Amino acid sequence: MNPVALITGASRGIGRGIALELAKLGYDVMINYLGNAEAAGQTIAACLAAAQTTGRTIRAVSAQADISRAADRQRLLALARSTFSRLDLLVNNAGIAPRTRADLLDASEESFDHLIAVNVKGPFFLTQLAAQWMLEQQAVRAQAGAAAEPFHPKIVTVSSISAYAASVNRGDYCMSKAALTMLTPLFAARLAADGIQVFELRPGIIDTDMTAPVRAKYDALIASGLTPMPRWGTPADVGQAVVAIVQERFPFSTGEVFNVDGGFHLRRL
Ligand code: NAP
């Protein structure tokens, strides 16, 4: 039976990049999206094709759900249960930028509430639901004893360099990502004894629809040395980090942060 990954916000961008890499490893993937069903369908077709390149047969299913809404989160997990009946990996990837980049002194409460609901409340309560289900699965396997197949469930959350780099024209986004930087140690500590590992991925400047509006600005910054590795990151770069995590290369680690940022986080003099 294939392992199963639920990836939020996988219709486009980084989420799609992660789904593609997992498909190549033989994961069945649940592709969550908000409204872009066509893009989700394209991700599914790409995942099935990617799996074929490595000789795997996988299932890929799309699932519309707004992760900021409790009923949608419940429905998403229920669909994962009825479709796959197991969950090996939750990737909390879906996230939004503010609709308008407003100076801190002018930022609106409406934008703040919406952004925190999607970027913080969604991952927190989805992690709670996924962790409860993973614990149930662990209990069933414990009863089966030595006959149980190995099961090493994991939760990976995509934060951002904005968790620590202050951008005064999108303070709500920075605060939301800083909150995710505490989500990982919290769940890592709570779930470690049950064999559930929890990690944070902290991408830098990645070429997706989210960064398209500021492409020219970042082109110039990268050209002038913003990142020690002088290029844009790609969704596949982030997907590769997830591959490293799920391939059990970090068996005695949890709560770790993986920077996927071309060295942006390095202090230089
Ligand atoms: P993106 O290209 O804008 O894609 C966003 C994805 O999230 C889409 O699949 C979208 O679905 C989905 N989504 C949005 N709101 C949702 C909601 N309420 N419920 C469920 N799904 C929702 O974004 P991205 O650049 O790939 O970013 C992915 C994650 O990486 C985000 O958390 C972002 O903050 C983080 N990140 C990005 C960068 C970067 O440079 N791009 C850097 C650091 C961190 P639809 O297609 O249906 O709209």
PDB file of C-alpha atoms and ligand atoms in Angstrom:
ATOM      1  CA  MET A   1       0.000   0.000   0.000  1.00  0.00           C
ATOM      2  CA  ASN A   2       1.412   3.423  -0.951  1.00  0.00           C
ATOM      3  CA  PRO A   3       2.068   5.994   1.752  1.00  0.00           C
ATOM      4  CA  VAL A   4      -0.342   8.941   1.612  1.00  0.00           C
ATOM      5  CA  ALA A   5       0.346  12.691   1.698  1.00  0.00           C
ATOM      6  CA  LEU A   6      -2.147  15.510   2.074  1.00  0.00           C
ATOM      7  CA  ILE A   7      -0.685  18.739   0.716  1.00  0.00           C
ATOM      8  CA  THR A   8      -2.617  21.949   1.234  1.00  0.00           C
ATOM      9  CA  GLY A   9      -2.498  24.562  -1.499  1.00  0.00           C
ATOM     10  CA  ALA A  10      -1.096  22.075  -3.997  1.00  0.00           C
ATOM     11  CA  SER A  11      -2.888  23.290  -7.114  1.00  0.00           C
ATOM     12  CA  ARG A  12      -0.055  25.699  -7.872  1.00  0.00           C
ATOM     13  CA  GLY A  13       3.382  26.888  -6.823  1.00  0.00           C
ATOM     14  CA  ILE A  14       5.311  25.332  -3.957  1.00  0.00           C
ATOM     15  CA  GLY A  15       2.528  22.898  -3.046  1.00  0.00           C
ATOM     16  CA  ARG A  16       2.512  21.527  -6.587  1.00  0.00           C
ATOM     17  CA  GLY A  17       6.306  21.223  -6.483  1.00  0.00           C
ATOM     18  CA  ILE A  18       6.089  19.195  -3.278  1.00  0.00           C
ATOM     19  CA  ALA A  19       3.304  16.971  -4.653  1.00  0.00           C
ATOM     20  CA  LEU A  20       5.335  16.189  -7.775  1.00  0.00           C
ATOM     21  CA  GLU A  21       8.364  15.079  -5.786  1.00  0.00           C
ATOM     22  CA  LEU A  22       6.220  12.911  -3.499  1.00  0.00           C
ATOM     23  CA  ALA A  23       4.505  11.333  -6.511  1.00  0.00           C
ATOM     24  CA  LYS A  24       7.918  10.343  -7.874  1.00  0.00           C
ATOM     25  CA  LEU A  25       8.569   8.550  -4.578  1.00  0.00           C
ATOM     26  CA  GLY A  26       5.317   6.605  -4.890  1.00  0.00           C
ATOM     27  CA  TYR A  27       3.113   8.599  -2.503  1.00  0.00           C
ATOM     28  CA  ASP A  28      -0.617   8.766  -3.097  1.00  0.00           C
ATOM     29  CA  VAL A  29      -1.369  12.477  -2.972  1.00  0.00           C
ATOM     30  CA  MET A  30      -4.384  14.518  -1.961  1.00  0.00           C
ATOM     31  CA  ILE A  31      -4.187  17.860  -3.735  1.00  0.00           C
ATOM     32  CA  ASN A  32      -6.012  20.501  -1.713  1.00  0.00           C
ATOM     33  CA  TYR A  33      -6.930  23.799  -3.355  1.00  0.00           C
ATOM     34  CA  LEU A  34      -9.150  26.796  -2.685  1.00  0.00           C
ATOM     35  CA  GLY A  35     -10.888  27.711  -5.949  1.00  0.00           C
ATOM     36  CA  ASN A  36      -8.708  26.877  -8.915  1.00  0.00           C
ATOM     37  CA  ALA A  37     -10.042  23.437  -9.886  1.00  0.00           C
ATOM     38  CA  GLU A  38      -8.365  23.598 -13.280  1.00  0.00           C
ATOM     39  CA  ALA A  39      -4.935  24.087 -11.753  1.00  0.00           C
ATOM     40  CA  ALA A  40      -5.603  21.272  -9.284  1.00  0.00           C
ATOM     41  CA  GLY A  41      -6.458  19.025 -12.229  1.00  0.00           C
ATOM     42  CA  GLN A  42      -3.185  19.986 -13.901  1.00  0.00           C
ATOM     43  CA  THR A  43      -1.287  19.084 -10.723  1.00  0.00           C
ATOM     44  CA  ILE A  44      -2.982  15.698 -10.657  1.00  0.00           C
ATOM     45  CA  ALA A  45      -2.096  14.969 -14.278  1.00  0.00           C
ATOM     46  CA  ALA A  46       1.485  16.088 -13.615  1.00  0.00           C
ATOM     47  CA  CYS A  47       1.723  13.884 -10.492  1.00  0.00           C
ATOM     48  CA  LEU A  48       0.480  10.798 -12.347  1.00  0.00           C
ATOM     49  CA  ALA A  49       3.003  11.467 -15.121  1.00  0.00           C
ATOM     50  CA  ALA A  50       5.806  12.128 -12.616  1.00  0.00           C
ATOM     51  CA  ALA A  51       5.088   8.843 -10.839  1.00  0.00           C
ATOM     52  CA  GLN A  52       5.311   6.992 -14.146  1.00  0.00           C
ATOM     53  CA  THR A  53       8.827   8.352 -14.710  1.00  0.00           C
ATOM     54  CA  THR A  54       9.961   6.363 -11.667  1.00  0.00           C
ATOM     55  CA  GLY A  55       7.836   3.311 -12.437  1.00  0.00           C
ATOM     56  CA  ARG A  56       5.307   4.002  -9.661  1.00  0.00           C
ATOM     57  CA  THR A  57       1.554   3.676  -9.709  1.00  0.00           C
ATOM     58  CA  ILE A  58      -0.099   6.203  -7.476  1.00  0.00           C
ATOM     59  CA  ARG A  59      -3.486   7.722  -6.818  1.00  0.00           C
ATOM     60  CA  ALA A  60      -3.899  11.481  -6.959  1.00  0.00           C
ATOM     61  CA  VAL A  61      -7.122  13.131  -5.832  1.00  0.00           C
ATOM     62  CA  SER A  62      -8.083  16.795  -5.671  1.00  0.00           C
ATOM     63  CA  ALA A  63      -9.950  18.245  -2.711  1.00  0.00           C
ATOM     64  CA  GLN A  64     -11.444  21.707  -2.592  1.00  0.00           C
ATOM     65  CA  ALA A  65     -11.381  23.128   0.934  1.00  0.00           C
ATOM     66  CA  ASP A  66     -10.766  26.527   2.477  1.00  0.00           C
ATOM     67  CA  ILE A  67      -8.355  25.709   5.290  1.00  0.00           C
ATOM     68  CA  SER A  68      -9.433  28.790   7.224  1.00  0.00           C
ATOM     69  CA  ARG A  69     -12.900  27.229   7.758  1.00  0.00           C
ATOM     70  CA  ALA A  70     -13.486  24.569  10.401  1.00  0.00           C
ATOM     71  CA  ALA A  71     -16.166  22.727   8.404  1.00  0.00           C
ATOM     72  CA  ASP A  72     -13.892  22.581   5.364  1.00  0.00           C
ATOM     73  CA  ARG A  73     -10.995  21.203   7.408  1.00  0.00           C
ATOM     74  CA  GLN A  74     -13.248  18.467   8.808  1.00  0.00           C
ATOM     75  CA  ARG A  75     -14.514  17.649   5.324  1.00  0.00           C
ATOM     76  CA  LEU A  76     -10.959  17.532   3.956  1.00  0.00           C
ATOM     77  CA  LEU A  77      -9.787  15.027   6.555  1.00  0.00           C
ATOM     78  CA  ALA A  78     -12.975  12.970   6.158  1.00  0.00           C
ATOM     79  CA  LEU A  79     -12.343  12.778   2.423  1.00  0.00           C
ATOM     80  CA  ALA A  80      -8.739  11.713   3.014  1.00  0.00           C
ATOM     81  CA  ARG A  81      -9.969   8.973   5.370  1.00  0.00           C
ATOM     82  CA  SER A  82     -12.619   7.660   3.013  1.00  0.00           C
ATOM     83  CA  THR A  83     -10.323   7.821  -0.023  1.00  0.00           C
ATOM     84  CA  PHE A  84      -7.046   6.547   1.368  1.00  0.00           C
ATOM     85  CA  SER A  85      -7.764   5.273   4.894  1.00  0.00           C
ATOM     86  CA  ARG A  86      -4.287   6.300   6.048  1.00  0.00           C
ATOM     87  CA  LEU A  87      -2.226   9.459   6.365  1.00  0.00           C
ATOM     88  CA  ASP A  88       1.568   9.396   6.467  1.00  0.00           C
ATOM     89  CA  LEU A  89       2.306  13.049   5.781  1.00  0.00           C
ATOM     90  CA  LEU A  90       0.525  16.352   6.195  1.00  0.00           C
ATOM     91  CA  VAL A  91       2.147  19.284   4.415  1.00  0.00           C
ATOM     92  CA  ASN A  92       0.780  22.598   5.647  1.00  0.00           C
ATOM     93  CA  ASN A  93       1.661  24.635   2.600  1.00  0.00           C
ATOM     94  CA  ALA A  94      -1.355  26.775   1.697  1.00  0.00           C
ATOM     95  CA  GLY A  95      -0.851  30.404   2.563  1.00  0.00           C
ATOM     96  CA  ILE A  96      -1.654  33.830   1.220  1.00  0.00           C
ATOM     97  CA  ALA A  97       0.016  37.200   0.912  1.00  0.00           C
ATOM     98  CA  PRO A  98      -1.949  40.318   1.870  1.00  0.00           C
ATOM     99  CA  ARG A  99      -4.314  41.469  -0.889  1.00  0.00           C
ATOM    100  CA  THR A 100      -2.562  44.817  -0.864  1.00  0.00           C
ATOM    101  CA  ARG A 101       0.841  45.587   0.548  1.00  0.00           C
ATOM    102  CA  ALA A 102       0.034  48.383   2.977  1.00  0.00           C
ATOM    103  CA  ASP A 103       2.429  50.222   5.261  1.00  0.00           C
ATOM    104  CA  LEU A 104       2.207  48.999   8.866  1.00  0.00           C
ATOM    105  CA  LEU A 105       0.598  52.290   9.879  1.00  0.00           C
ATOM    106  CA  ASP A 106      -2.201  51.841   7.350  1.00  0.00           C
ATOM    107  CA  ALA A 107      -2.725  48.049   7.488  1.00  0.00           C
ATOM    108  CA  SER A 108      -6.378  47.023   7.792  1.00  0.00           C
ATOM    109  CA  GLU A 109      -7.930  44.817  10.434  1.00  0.00           C
ATOM    110  CA  GLU A 110      -9.990  43.006   7.794  1.00  0.00           C
ATOM    111  CA  SER A 111      -6.845  41.962   5.914  1.00  0.00           C
ATOM    112  CA  PHE A 112      -5.178  40.942   9.180  1.00  0.00           C
ATOM    113  CA  ASP A 113      -8.079  38.726  10.266  1.00  0.00           C
ATOM    114  CA  HIS A 114      -8.319  36.986   6.902  1.00  0.00           C
ATOM    115  CA  LEU A 115      -4.597  36.404   6.605  1.00  0.00           C
ATOM    116  CA  ILE A 116      -4.228  35.030  10.115  1.00  0.00           C
ATOM    117  CA  ALA A 117      -7.224  32.733   9.574  1.00  0.00           C
ATOM    118  CA  VAL A 118      -5.644  31.204   6.452  1.00  0.00           C
ATOM    119  CA  ASN A 119      -1.972  31.254   7.403  1.00  0.00           C
ATOM    120  CA  VAL A 120      -2.150  30.431  11.131  1.00  0.00           C
ATOM    121  CA  LYS A 121      -5.552  29.139  12.236  1.00  0.00           C
ATOM    122  CA  GLY A 122      -5.820  26.816   9.226  1.00  0.00           C
ATOM    123  CA  PRO A 123      -2.475  25.020   9.721  1.00  0.00           C
ATOM    124  CA  PHE A 124      -2.895  24.875  13.506  1.00  0.00           C
ATOM    125  CA  PHE A 125      -6.267  23.163  13.496  1.00  0.00           C
ATOM    126  CA  LEU A 126      -5.503  21.018  10.454  1.00  0.00           C
ATOM    127  CA  THR A 127      -2.396  19.787  12.251  1.00  0.00           C
ATOM    128  CA  GLN A 128      -4.549  19.020  15.286  1.00  0.00           C
ATOM    129  CA  LEU A 129      -6.955  16.917  13.184  1.00  0.00           C
ATOM    130  CA  ALA A 130      -4.171  15.151  11.294  1.00  0.00           C
ATOM    131  CA  ALA A 131      -2.252  14.430  14.494  1.00  0.00           C
ATOM    132  CA  GLN A 132      -5.333  12.894  16.116  1.00  0.00           C
ATOM    133  CA  TRP A 133      -5.761  10.595  13.140  1.00  0.00           C
ATOM    134  CA  MET A 134      -2.051   9.706  13.077  1.00  0.00           C
ATOM    135  CA  LEU A 135      -2.252   8.819  16.779  1.00  0.00           C
ATOM    136  CA  GLU A 136      -5.219   6.561  16.055  1.00  0.00           C
ATOM    137  CA  GLN A 137      -3.196   4.829  13.352  1.00  0.00           C
ATOM    138  CA  GLN A 138      -0.266   4.415  15.732  1.00  0.00           C
ATOM    139  CA  ALA A 139      -2.563   2.830  18.319  1.00  0.00           C
ATOM    140  CA  VAL A 140      -3.898   0.313  15.792  1.00  0.00           C
ATOM    141  CA  ARG A 141      -0.355  -0.598  14.799  1.00  0.00           C
ATOM    142  CA  ALA A 142       0.705  -0.938  18.418  1.00  0.00           C
ATOM    143  CA  GLN A 143      -2.070  -3.526  18.882  1.00  0.00           C
ATOM    144  CA  ALA A 144      -0.856  -5.425  15.827  1.00  0.00           C
ATOM    145  CA  GLY A 145       2.596  -5.636  17.432  1.00  0.00           C
ATOM    146  CA  ALA A 146       5.453  -7.048  15.382  1.00  0.00           C
ATOM    147  CA  ALA A 147       3.101  -7.818  12.493  1.00  0.00           C
ATOM    148  CA  ALA A 148       2.502  -4.104  11.849  1.00  0.00           C
ATOM    149  CA  GLU A 149       4.269  -2.562   8.895  1.00  0.00           C
ATOM    150  CA  PRO A 150       6.619   0.352   9.651  1.00  0.00           C
ATOM    151  CA  PHE A 151       4.753   3.653   9.994  1.00  0.00           C
ATOM    152  CA  HIS A 152       6.562   6.966  10.546  1.00  0.00           C
ATOM    153  CA  PRO A 153       4.017   9.759  10.165  1.00  0.00           C
ATOM    154  CA  LYS A 154       5.234  13.309   9.680  1.00  0.00           C
ATOM    155  CA  ILE A 155       3.939  16.858   9.616  1.00  0.00           C
ATOM    156  CA  VAL A 156       5.752  19.512   7.598  1.00  0.00           C
ATOM    157  CA  THR A 157       4.795  23.181   7.696  1.00  0.00           C
ATOM    158  CA  VAL A 158       5.886  25.745   5.132  1.00  0.00           C
ATOM    159  CA  SER A 159       6.709  29.051   6.792  1.00  0.00           C
ATOM    160  CA  SER A 160       8.945  31.681   5.178  1.00  0.00           C
ATOM    161  CA  ILE A 161      11.998  33.861   5.639  1.00  0.00           C
ATOM    162  CA  SER A 162       9.306  36.408   6.553  1.00  0.00           C
ATOM    163  CA  ALA A 163       9.110  34.617   9.920  1.00  0.00           C
ATOM    164  CA  TYR A 164      12.160  36.685  10.904  1.00  0.00           C
ATOM    165  CA  ALA A 165      12.765  39.257   8.104  1.00  0.00           C
ATOM    166  CA  ALA A 166      10.678  42.372   8.752  1.00  0.00           C
ATOM    167  CA  SER A 167       8.814  43.746   5.724  1.00  0.00           C
ATOM    168  CA  VAL A 168       6.991  46.854   6.898  1.00  0.00           C
ATOM    169  CA  ASN A 169       4.540  46.728   3.984  1.00  0.00           C
ATOM    170  CA  ARG A 170       3.177  43.283   4.922  1.00  0.00           C
ATOM    171  CA  GLY A 171       3.442  43.019   8.659  1.00  0.00           C
ATOM    172  CA  ASP A 172       0.448  40.698   8.927  1.00  0.00           C
ATOM    173  CA  TYR A 173       2.154  38.180   6.628  1.00  0.00           C
ATOM    174  CA  CYS A 174       5.401  38.338   8.635  1.00  0.00           C
ATOM    175  CA  MET A 175       3.516  37.857  11.902  1.00  0.00           C
ATOM    176  CA  SER A 176       1.617  34.891  10.488  1.00  0.00           C
ATOM    177  CA  LYS A 177       4.844  33.173   9.447  1.00  0.00           C
ATOM    178  CA  ALA A 178       6.466  33.917  12.804  1.00  0.00           C
ATOM    179  CA  ALA A 179       3.501  32.158  14.437  1.00  0.00           C
ATOM    180  CA  LEU A 180       4.155  29.052  12.331  1.00  0.00           C
ATOM    181  CA  THR A 181       7.698  29.034  13.654  1.00  0.00           C
ATOM    182  CA  MET A 182       6.176  28.197  17.060  1.00  0.00           C
ATOM    183  CA  LEU A 183       3.641  25.738  15.638  1.00  0.00           C
ATOM    184  CA  THR A 184       6.405  23.288  14.770  1.00  0.00           C
ATOM    185  CA  PRO A 185       8.147  23.041  18.163  1.00  0.00           C
ATOM    186  CA  LEU A 186       4.764  22.835  19.884  1.00  0.00           C
ATOM    187  CA  PHE A 187       3.528  19.866  17.886  1.00  0.00           C
ATOM    188  CA  ALA A 188       7.017  18.331  17.728  1.00  0.00           C
ATOM    189  CA  ALA A 189       7.194  18.275  21.528  1.00  0.00           C
ATOM    190  CA  ARG A 190       3.639  16.983  21.914  1.00  0.00           C
ATOM    191  CA  LEU A 191       3.963  14.180  19.361  1.00  0.00           C
ATOM    192  CA  ALA A 192       7.588  13.036  19.683  1.00  0.00           C
ATOM    193  CA  ALA A 193       6.894  10.195  22.096  1.00  0.00           C
ATOM    194  CA  ASP A 194       4.280   8.852  19.681  1.00  0.00           C
ATOM    195  CA  GLY A 195       6.763   8.635  16.821  1.00  0.00           C
ATOM    196  CA  ILE A 196       5.337  11.551  14.839  1.00  0.00           C
ATOM    197  CA  GLN A 197       8.025  13.898  13.537  1.00  0.00           C
ATOM    198  CA  VAL A 198       7.251  17.563  12.888  1.00  0.00           C
ATOM    199  CA  PHE A 199       9.361  19.902  10.758  1.00  0.00           C
ATOM    200  CA  GLU A 200       9.356  23.453   9.414  1.00  0.00           C
ATOM    201  CA  LEU A 201      10.459  24.390   5.918  1.00  0.00           C
ATOM    202  CA  ARG A 202      11.472  28.015   5.563  1.00  0.00           C
ATOM    203  CA  PRO A 203      11.591  28.949   1.870  1.00  0.00           C
ATOM    204  CA  GLY A 204      13.256  32.095   0.587  1.00  0.00           C
ATOM    205  CA  ILE A 205      12.320  33.792  -2.662  1.00  0.00           C
ATOM    206  CA  ILE A 206      10.573  31.172  -4.773  1.00  0.00           C
ATOM    207  CA  ASP A 207       9.307  31.594  -8.316  1.00  0.00           C
ATOM    208  CA  THR A 208       5.509  31.205  -8.041  1.00  0.00           C
ATOM    209  CA  ASP A 209       2.307  33.167  -8.680  1.00  0.00           C
ATOM    210  CA  MET A 210       2.683  34.680  -5.200  1.00  0.00           C
ATOM    211  CA  THR A 211       5.937  36.418  -6.103  1.00  0.00           C
ATOM    212  CA  ALA A 212       4.942  37.244  -9.700  1.00  0.00           C
ATOM    213  CA  PRO A 213       3.790  40.783  -8.825  1.00  0.00           C
ATOM    214  CA  VAL A 214       7.211  41.623  -7.330  1.00  0.00           C
ATOM    215  CA  ARG A 215       9.357  39.759  -9.852  1.00  0.00           C
ATOM    216  CA  ALA A 216      11.232  42.804 -11.132  1.00  0.00           C
ATOM    217  CA  LYS A 217      12.004  43.988  -7.598  1.00  0.00           C
ATOM    218  CA  TYR A 218      13.407  40.590  -6.575  1.00  0.00           C
ATOM    219  CA  ASP A 219      15.301  40.187  -9.865  1.00  0.00           C
ATOM    220  CA  ALA A 220      17.170  43.353  -9.012  1.00  0.00           C
ATOM    221  CA  LEU A 221      17.746  42.382  -5.367  1.00  0.00           C
ATOM    222  CA  ILE A 222      19.071  38.940  -6.308  1.00  0.00           C
ATOM    223  CA  ALA A 223      21.331  40.477  -8.961  1.00  0.00           C
ATOM    224  CA  SER A 224      22.731  42.834  -6.340  1.00  0.00           C
ATOM    225  CA  GLY A 225      23.602  40.021  -3.895  1.00  0.00           C
ATOM    226  CA  LEU A 226      20.556  39.555  -1.644  1.00  0.00           C
ATOM    227  CA  THR A 227      21.021  35.780  -1.617  1.00  0.00           C
ATOM    228  CA  PRO A 228      24.442  34.113  -1.431  1.00  0.00           C
ATOM    229  CA  MET A 229      23.215  31.659  -4.077  1.00  0.00           C
ATOM    230  CA  PRO A 230      22.320  34.160  -6.807  1.00  0.00           C
ATOM    231  CA  ARG A 231      19.108  32.741  -8.227  1.00  0.00           C
ATOM    232  CA  TRP A 232      15.403  32.376  -7.610  1.00  0.00           C
ATOM    233  CA  GLY A 233      14.342  29.271  -5.743  1.00  0.00           C
ATOM    234  CA  THR A 234      11.921  26.878  -7.418  1.00  0.00           C
ATOM    235  CA  PRO A 235       9.003  24.809  -6.116  1.00  0.00           C
ATOM    236  CA  ALA A 236      11.148  21.739  -6.882  1.00  0.00           C
ATOM    237  CA  ASP A 237      13.828  23.043  -4.481  1.00  0.00           C
ATOM    238  CA  VAL A 238      11.247  22.961  -1.697  1.00  0.00           C
ATOM    239  CA  GLY A 239       9.928  19.597  -2.891  1.00  0.00           C
ATOM    240  CA  GLN A 240      13.432  18.150  -2.644  1.00  0.00           C
ATOM    241  CA  ALA A 241      13.621  19.196   1.004  1.00  0.00           C
ATOM    242  CA  VAL A 242      10.404  17.275   1.680  1.00  0.00           C
ATOM    243  CA  VAL A 243      11.906  14.261  -0.101  1.00  0.00           C
ATOM    244  CA  ALA A 244      14.905  14.359   2.240  1.00  0.00           C
ATOM    245  CA  ILE A 245      12.572  14.432   5.254  1.00  0.00           C
ATOM    246  CA  VAL A 246      10.288  11.584   4.187  1.00  0.00           C
ATOM    247  CA  GLN A 247      13.156   9.334   3.161  1.00  0.00           C
ATOM    248  CA  GLU A 248      13.957   8.832   6.848  1.00  0.00           C
ATOM    249  CA  ARG A 249      17.347  10.544   6.745  1.00  0.00           C
ATOM    250  CA  PHE A 250      16.565  12.351  10.005  1.00  0.00           C
ATOM    251  CA  PRO A 251      15.406   9.493  12.257  1.00  0.00           C
ATOM    252  CA  PHE A 252      16.461  11.143  15.540  1.00  0.00           C
ATOM    253  CA  SER A 253      15.329  14.697  14.715  1.00  0.00           C
ATOM    254  CA  THR A 254      12.116  16.602  15.257  1.00  0.00           C
ATOM    255  CA  GLY A 255      11.158  20.254  15.439  1.00  0.00           C
ATOM    256  CA  GLU A 256      13.935  21.136  13.000  1.00  0.00           C
ATOM    257  CA  VAL A 257      13.832  24.124  10.678  1.00  0.00           C
ATOM    258  CA  PHE A 258      15.104  23.597   7.137  1.00  0.00           C
ATOM    259  CA  ASN A 259      16.042  26.804   5.345  1.00  0.00           C
ATOM    260  CA  VAL A 260      15.428  26.531   1.586  1.00  0.00           C
ATOM    261  CA  ASP A 261      16.555  30.020   0.737  1.00  0.00           C
ATOM    262  CA  GLY A 262      19.860  30.034  -1.149  1.00  0.00           C
ATOM    263  CA  GLY A 263      21.569  31.138   2.052  1.00  0.00           C
ATOM    264  CA  PHE A 264      19.395  34.235   2.627  1.00  0.00           C
ATOM    265  CA  HIS A 265      19.430  33.596   6.381  1.00  0.00           C
ATOM    266  CA  LEU A 266      23.230  33.807   6.660  1.00  0.00           C
ATOM    267  CA  ARG A 267      24.549  36.884   8.386  1.00  0.00           C
ATOM    268  CA  ARG A 268      27.381  38.326   6.385  1.00  0.00           C
ATOM    269  CA  LEU A 269      29.951  41.001   7.058  1.00  0.00           C
TER     270      LEU A 269
HETATM  271  P1  NAP B   1       0.719  30.479  -4.606  1.00  0.00           P
HETATM  272  O1  NAP B   1       1.462  30.219  -5.863  1.00  0.00           O
HETATM  273  O2  NAP B   1      -0.022  31.762  -4.458  1.00  0.00           O
HETATM  274  O3  NAP B   1      -0.298  29.245  -4.372  1.00  0.00           O
HETATM  275  C1  NAP B   1      -1.130  29.274  -3.249  1.00  0.00           C
HETATM  276  C2  NAP B   1      -1.812  27.937  -3.096  1.00  0.00           C
HETATM  277  O4  NAP B   1      -2.567  27.958  -1.871  1.00  0.00           O
HETATM  278  C3  NAP B   1      -2.801  27.624  -4.201  1.00  0.00           C
HETATM  279  O5  NAP B   1      -2.799  26.234  -4.401  1.00  0.00           O
HETATM  280  C4  NAP B   1      -4.134  28.090  -3.614  1.00  0.00           C
HETATM  281  O6  NAP B   1      -5.259  27.429  -4.179  1.00  0.00           O
HETATM  282  C5  NAP B   1      -3.946  27.687  -2.156  1.00  0.00           C
HETATM  283  N1  NAP B   1      -4.774  28.408  -1.203  1.00  0.00           N
HETATM  284  C6  NAP B   1      -4.837  29.744  -1.001  1.00  0.00           C
HETATM  285  N2  NAP B   1      -5.697  30.016   0.000  1.00  0.00           N
HETATM  286  C7  NAP B   1      -6.169  28.815   0.448  1.00  0.00           C
HETATM  287  C8  NAP B   1      -7.109  28.436   1.434  1.00  0.00           C
HETATM  288  N3  NAP B   1      -7.751  29.350   2.193  1.00  0.00           N
HETATM  289  N4  NAP B   1      -7.372  27.118   1.588  1.00  0.00           N
HETATM  290  C9  NAP B   1      -6.760  26.180   0.828  1.00  0.00           C
HETATM  291  N5  NAP B   1      -5.853  26.491  -0.121  1.00  0.00           N
HETATM  292  C10 NAP B   1      -5.579  27.793  -0.313  1.00  0.00           C
HETATM  293  O7  NAP B   1       1.675  30.399  -3.331  1.00  0.00           O
HETATM  294  P2  NAP B   1       3.169  29.820  -3.173  1.00  0.00           P
HETATM  295  O8  NAP B   1       4.126  30.872  -3.527  1.00  0.00           O
HETATM  296  O9  NAP B   1       3.246  28.490  -3.812  1.00  0.00           O
HETATM  297  O10 NAP B   1       3.222  29.686  -1.581  1.00  0.00           O
HETATM  298  C11 NAP B   1       2.933  28.476  -0.906  1.00  0.00           C
HETATM  299  C12 NAP B   1       3.328  28.644   0.549  1.00  0.00           C
HETATM  300  O11 NAP B   1       4.720  28.965   0.621  1.00  0.00           O
HETATM  301  C13 NAP B   1       2.600  29.773   1.261  1.00  0.00           C
HETATM  302  O12 NAP B   1       2.361  29.400   2.593  1.00  0.00           O
HETATM  303  C14 NAP B   1       3.600  30.921   1.217  1.00  0.00           C
HETATM  304  O13 NAP B   1       3.406  31.831   2.262  1.00  0.00           O
HETATM  305  C15 NAP B   1       4.888  30.151   1.362  1.00  0.00           C
HETATM  306  N6  NAP B   1       6.078  30.838   0.862  1.00  0.00           N
HETATM  307  C16 NAP B   1       6.158  31.277  -0.422  1.00  0.00           C
HETATM  308  C17 NAP B   1       7.320  31.896  -0.849  1.00  0.00           C
HETATM  309  C18 NAP B   1       7.506  32.398  -2.251  1.00  0.00           C
HETATM  310  O14 NAP B   1       8.504  33.089  -2.505  1.00  0.00           O
HETATM  311  N7  NAP B   1       6.646  32.070  -3.184  1.00  0.00           N
HETATM  312  C19 NAP B   1       8.384  32.086   0.043  1.00  0.00           C
HETATM  313  C20 NAP B   1       8.269  31.629   1.338  1.00  0.00           C
HETATM  314  C21 NAP B   1       7.110  30.991   1.741  1.00  0.00           C
HETATM  315  P3  NAP B   1      -5.969  27.966  -5.557  1.00  0.00           P
HETATM  316  O15 NAP B   1      -5.029  27.586  -6.677  1.00  0.00           O
HETATM  317  O16 NAP B   1      -7.251  27.229  -5.606  1.00  0.00           O
HETATM  318  O17 NAP B   1      -6.105  29.433  -5.421  1.00  0.00           O
END
